[in-house]
Coordinates of C-alpha atoms in Angstrom, one line a residue:
Chain A
M8 CA 62.6 114.6 100.7
G9 CA 65.6 115.3 98.5
K10 CA 67.8 118.3 98.1
N11 CA 64.9 120.6 97.2
A12 CA 62.4 121.5 99.8
V13 CA 59.8 121.9 97.1
G14 CA 59.2 120.7 93.6
G15 CA 58.1 122.5 90.5
L16 CA 56.3 125.8 90.1
D17 CA 52.5 125.0 90.3
H18 CA 51.0 128.5 89.6
V19 CA 51.4 132.2 89.7
G20 CA 48.6 134.0 91.5
I21 CA 47.1 137.3 90.4
A22 CA 44.8 139.1 92.7
V23 CA 41.8 140.7 91.0
H24 CA 38.6 142.4 92.0
D25 CA 36.6 140.9 89.2
A26 CA 37.7 137.7 87.6
D27 CA 35.0 137.9 84.9
A28 CA 36.5 141.2 83.7
A29 CA 40.0 139.7 83.8
I30 CA 39.4 136.4 82.1
P31 CA 39.3 137.6 78.4
Y32 CA 42.9 138.9 78.3
Y33 CA 44.4 135.6 79.4
R34 CA 41.9 133.4 77.5
D35 CA 41.4 135.4 74.3
V36 CA 44.6 137.4 73.8
L37 CA 47.2 135.2 75.3
G38 CA 45.2 132.1 74.3
F39 CA 45.4 130.0 77.4
D40 CA 42.8 127.4 78.1
L41 CA 40.6 128.2 81.1
V42 CA 40.9 124.9 83.1
G43 CA 39.2 125.7 86.4
D44 CA 36.8 128.1 88.0
E45 CA 35.8 127.4 91.6
I46 CA 35.2 128.8 95.1
A47 CA 37.6 127.9 97.8
D48 CA 35.6 128.6 101.0
A49 CA 38.5 128.5 103.5
P50 CA 40.5 131.4 102.0
G51 CA 37.3 133.0 100.8
V52 CA 38.2 133.3 97.1
R53 CA 37.1 132.5 93.6
L54 CA 40.0 130.8 91.8
V55 CA 40.2 130.8 88.0
Y56 CA 43.0 128.7 86.4
F57 CA 44.6 129.0 83.0
D58 CA 46.9 126.4 81.6
A59 CA 50.2 127.9 80.5
G60 CA 51.5 124.5 79.4
N61 CA 54.1 123.8 82.1
A62 CA 52.4 125.8 84.9
L63 CA 49.1 127.5 85.7
I64 CA 48.1 131.1 85.9
Q65 CA 45.6 131.6 88.8
L66 CA 43.2 134.6 89.2
V67 CA 42.3 135.1 92.8
Q68 CA 39.1 137.1 93.5
P69 CA 37.9 137.6 97.0
V70 CA 34.4 136.5 97.7
R71 CA 34.3 137.8 101.4
D72 CA 35.4 141.1 102.8
D73 CA 37.4 139.2 105.5
A74 CA 39.3 137.1 103.0
P75 CA 43.1 137.7 103.3
V76 CA 43.2 138.7 99.6
A77 CA 40.3 141.2 100.1
M78 CA 42.4 142.9 102.7
W79 CA 45.5 142.7 100.5
L80 CA 43.4 144.4 97.7
T81 CA 42.5 147.3 100.0
A82 CA 46.2 148.1 100.4
H83 CA 47.5 147.2 96.9
P84 CA 46.2 147.6 93.4
E85 CA 45.4 144.4 91.5
G86 CA 48.5 142.5 90.4
L87 CA 50.9 139.7 91.0
H88 CA 50.1 138.3 94.5
H89 CA 52.0 135.0 95.1
V90 CA 54.0 132.2 93.5
C91 CA 53.1 128.6 94.4
F92 CA 55.3 125.6 94.4
R93 CA 54.3 121.9 94.7
S94 CA 55.3 119.4 97.3
D95 CA 54.5 115.7 97.5
D96 CA 54.5 115.8 101.3
L97 CA 52.8 119.0 102.4
R98 CA 53.0 118.3 106.2
Q99 CA 56.7 117.5 106.2
C100 CA 57.3 120.5 103.9
E101 CA 55.4 122.8 106.3
R102 CA 57.4 121.5 109.3
Q103 CA 60.6 121.9 107.4
L104 CA 59.9 125.5 106.2
N105 CA 57.6 126.9 108.8
G106 CA 58.7 125.0 111.9
G107 CA 56.8 122.9 114.3
G108 CA 54.0 125.2 115.4
E109 CA 50.3 125.0 114.6
S110 CA 49.6 123.9 111.0
A111 CA 48.3 126.6 108.7
I112 CA 47.3 124.1 106.0
F113 CA 44.0 125.0 104.3
R114 CA 41.8 123.5 101.6
A115 CA 43.0 125.2 98.4
G116 CA 41.8 124.9 94.8
R117 CA 41.9 121.9 92.4
G118 CA 41.5 119.4 95.3
D119 CA 44.8 120.3 96.9
D120 CA 45.8 121.4 100.3
A121 CA 48.1 124.3 100.8
F122 CA 49.9 126.7 103.1
F123 CA 51.8 129.9 102.9
L124 CA 55.4 130.2 104.0
D125 CA 55.8 132.4 107.2
A126 CA 58.8 133.9 105.5
E127 CA 58.1 136.3 102.7
P128 CA 61.6 136.7 101.2
N129 CA 61.8 140.0 99.3
N130 CA 58.1 140.5 100.2
V131 CA 57.2 137.5 98.0
K132 CA 54.2 135.5 99.2
I133 CA 55.1 131.8 98.6
E134 CA 52.4 129.1 98.7
I135 CA 53.0 125.4 98.7
V136 CA 50.4 123.0 97.4
G137 CA 50.2 119.3 97.7
P138 CA 47.8 116.3 97.8
R139 CA 44.8 116.7 100.2
A140 CA 45.1 114.5 103.2
G141 CA 42.4 112.1 104.2
Chain B
M29 CA 51.3 130.3 65.3
G30 CA 48.7 128.1 66.8
K31 CA 45.9 128.9 69.2
N32 CA 48.1 130.2 71.9
A33 CA 49.9 133.5 71.3
V34 CA 52.6 132.3 73.7
G35 CA 54.1 129.1 74.9
G36 CA 55.0 128.0 78.4
L37 CA 55.9 130.0 81.5
D38 CA 59.6 130.8 81.3
H39 CA 60.2 132.6 84.6
V40 CA 58.8 134.7 87.4
G41 CA 60.8 137.9 88.0
I42 CA 61.4 139.2 91.5
A43 CA 62.8 142.7 91.8
V44 CA 65.5 143.1 94.5
H45 CA 67.9 145.7 95.6
D46 CA 70.7 143.2 96.4
A47 CA 70.7 139.8 94.8
D48 CA 73.6 138.6 97.0
A49 CA 71.4 139.2 100.0
A50 CA 68.4 137.5 98.3
I51 CA 70.1 134.4 96.9
P52 CA 70.4 132.3 100.1
Y53 CA 66.7 131.9 100.7
Y54 CA 66.0 130.5 97.2
R55 CA 69.2 128.4 97.1
D56 CA 69.6 127.2 100.7
V57 CA 66.1 127.1 102.1
L58 CA 63.9 126.3 99.1
G59 CA 66.8 124.3 97.6
F60 CA 66.8 125.5 94.0
D61 CA 69.9 125.2 91.9
L62 CA 71.4 128.6 91.0
V63 CA 71.8 128.2 87.2
G64 CA 72.7 131.7 86.0
D65 CA 74.1 135.0 87.2
E66 CA 74.8 137.6 84.6
I67 CA 74.5 141.3 83.6
A68 CA 72.0 142.3 80.9
D69 CA 73.4 145.6 79.7
A70 CA 70.3 146.8 77.7
P71 CA 67.8 146.7 80.6
G72 CA 70.6 147.5 83.1
V73 CA 70.1 144.6 85.4
R74 CA 71.8 141.7 87.1
L75 CA 69.8 138.6 86.5
V76 CA 70.1 135.6 88.8
Y77 CA 68.3 132.4 87.8
F78 CA 67.1 129.5 89.9
D79 CA 65.8 126.3 88.4
A80 CA 62.4 125.4 89.9
G81 CA 62.2 122.3 87.7
N82 CA 59.6 123.3 85.1
A83 CA 60.3 127.0 85.2
L84 CA 62.9 129.5 86.4
I85 CA 62.8 132.0 89.3
Q86 CA 64.7 135.2 88.3
L87 CA 66.1 137.8 90.7
V88 CA 66.3 141.2 89.0
Q89 CA 68.7 143.7 90.5
P90 CA 69.2 147.1 88.9
V91 CA 72.8 148.0 88.1
R92 CA 72.1 151.5 86.8
D93 CA 70.0 154.3 88.3
D94 CA 68.2 154.7 85.0
A95 CA 67.3 151.0 84.6
P96 CA 63.5 150.6 84.5
V97 CA 63.6 148.2 87.4
A98 CA 65.6 150.8 89.4
M99 CA 62.8 153.3 88.9
W100 CA 60.2 150.6 89.7
L101 CA 62.0 150.0 93.0
T102 CA 61.8 153.7 93.9
A103 CA 58.0 153.4 93.8
H104 CA 57.5 149.8 95.1
P105 CA 59.1 147.6 97.8
E106 CA 61.0 144.6 96.6
G107 CA 58.7 141.8 95.3
L108 CA 57.1 140.1 92.4
H109 CA 57.8 142.2 89.3
H110 CA 56.8 140.3 86.2
V111 CA 55.9 137.0 84.7
C112 CA 57.5 135.8 81.5
F113 CA 56.3 133.4 78.8
R114 CA 58.2 131.9 75.9
S115 CA 57.6 132.3 72.2
D116 CA 59.3 130.5 69.3
D117 CA 58.8 133.5 67.1
L118 CA 59.3 136.6 69.1
R119 CA 58.9 139.1 66.2
Q120 CA 55.6 137.7 65.1
C121 CA 54.5 137.5 68.7
E122 CA 55.3 141.2 69.2
R123 CA 53.4 142.2 66.2
Q124 CA 50.4 140.1 67.2
L125 CA 50.3 141.3 70.8
N126 CA 51.8 144.9 70.7
G127 CA 50.8 145.9 67.2
G128 CA 52.9 147.0 64.3
G129 CA 54.8 150.0 65.8
E130 CA 58.5 150.2 66.6
S131 CA 59.9 147.0 68.1
A132 CA 60.7 147.1 71.8
I133 CA 62.8 143.9 71.6
F134 CA 65.9 143.9 73.7
R135 CA 68.7 141.6 74.6
A136 CA 67.6 139.7 77.7
G137 CA 69.3 137.1 79.8
R138 CA 70.4 133.5 78.9
G139 CA 71.0 134.4 75.3
D140 CA 67.4 135.3 74.6
D141 CA 65.7 138.3 73.2
A142 CA 62.6 139.7 74.9
F143 CA 60.0 142.4 75.0
F144 CA 57.3 143.5 77.5
L145 CA 53.7 143.6 76.5
D146 CA 52.3 147.1 76.2
A147 CA 49.2 145.9 77.9
E148 CA 49.6 145.3 81.7
P149 CA 46.4 143.4 82.4
N150 CA 45.5 143.7 86.1
N151 CA 48.8 145.7 86.5
V152 CA 50.8 142.5 85.6
K153 CA 54.0 143.1 83.7
I154 CA 54.2 140.4 81.1
E155 CA 57.5 139.6 79.3
I156 CA 57.9 137.4 76.3
V157 CA 61.3 135.7 75.6
G158 CA 62.4 133.9 72.5
P159 CA 65.5 132.9 70.6
R160 CA 67.9 135.8 69.8
A161 CA 67.8 136.9 66.1
G162 CA 71.0 137.0 64.0

């Protein structure tokens, strides 16, 4: 791993109650291509992806009441939820940034694995995605 | 203007009270190069930029009590504040997305002009930057 712990910006996550209601602004007004729409079972969310050219915009809609983002949405209005960077070596990156405890890696969208940083600098939730193992 | 109203993702803006206190995490832990640190007089902010490779991370610290982000920080904790896309034709983009009223374009950081969309879909503040006119 070089100087940077993480590589480029993968996506910006926006927490919403209803992705179907949110899609038209991003697709029809801003004109982004909708490039993904899937359920990620582990975090309990529907993930809708728009291609902004150099990065993705992700709508995150909870599909279970115990999903972390469902609980977040009980305490916050819809809005910017997290920023996600990419790593080529997710496990090393997790050890480097979160220390050597139990791994918090989960199955994320688009065939990637991911984890969230324990640190939330300036209250910013930071996710790291990388290739799925195994 | 083609299908997309706006081009790629330029930066993600994080509102902070004290950029000096915030810088070390992004620079020393995540390893991003600090590529800009300037005052933007019109919006009344200090802007610190980190290069995430394909996009920038921007810290926004108010330098005046009447700066919009200062007022935002009286109502919100520090955190994700806005997402910013790029346009090659800022004035046409403003007319297209905000309608034909008085322009809200201001002098932003890095020699660009910018405006915020009147719409805040899902409470997301969206800025558009483009080349400075004149």
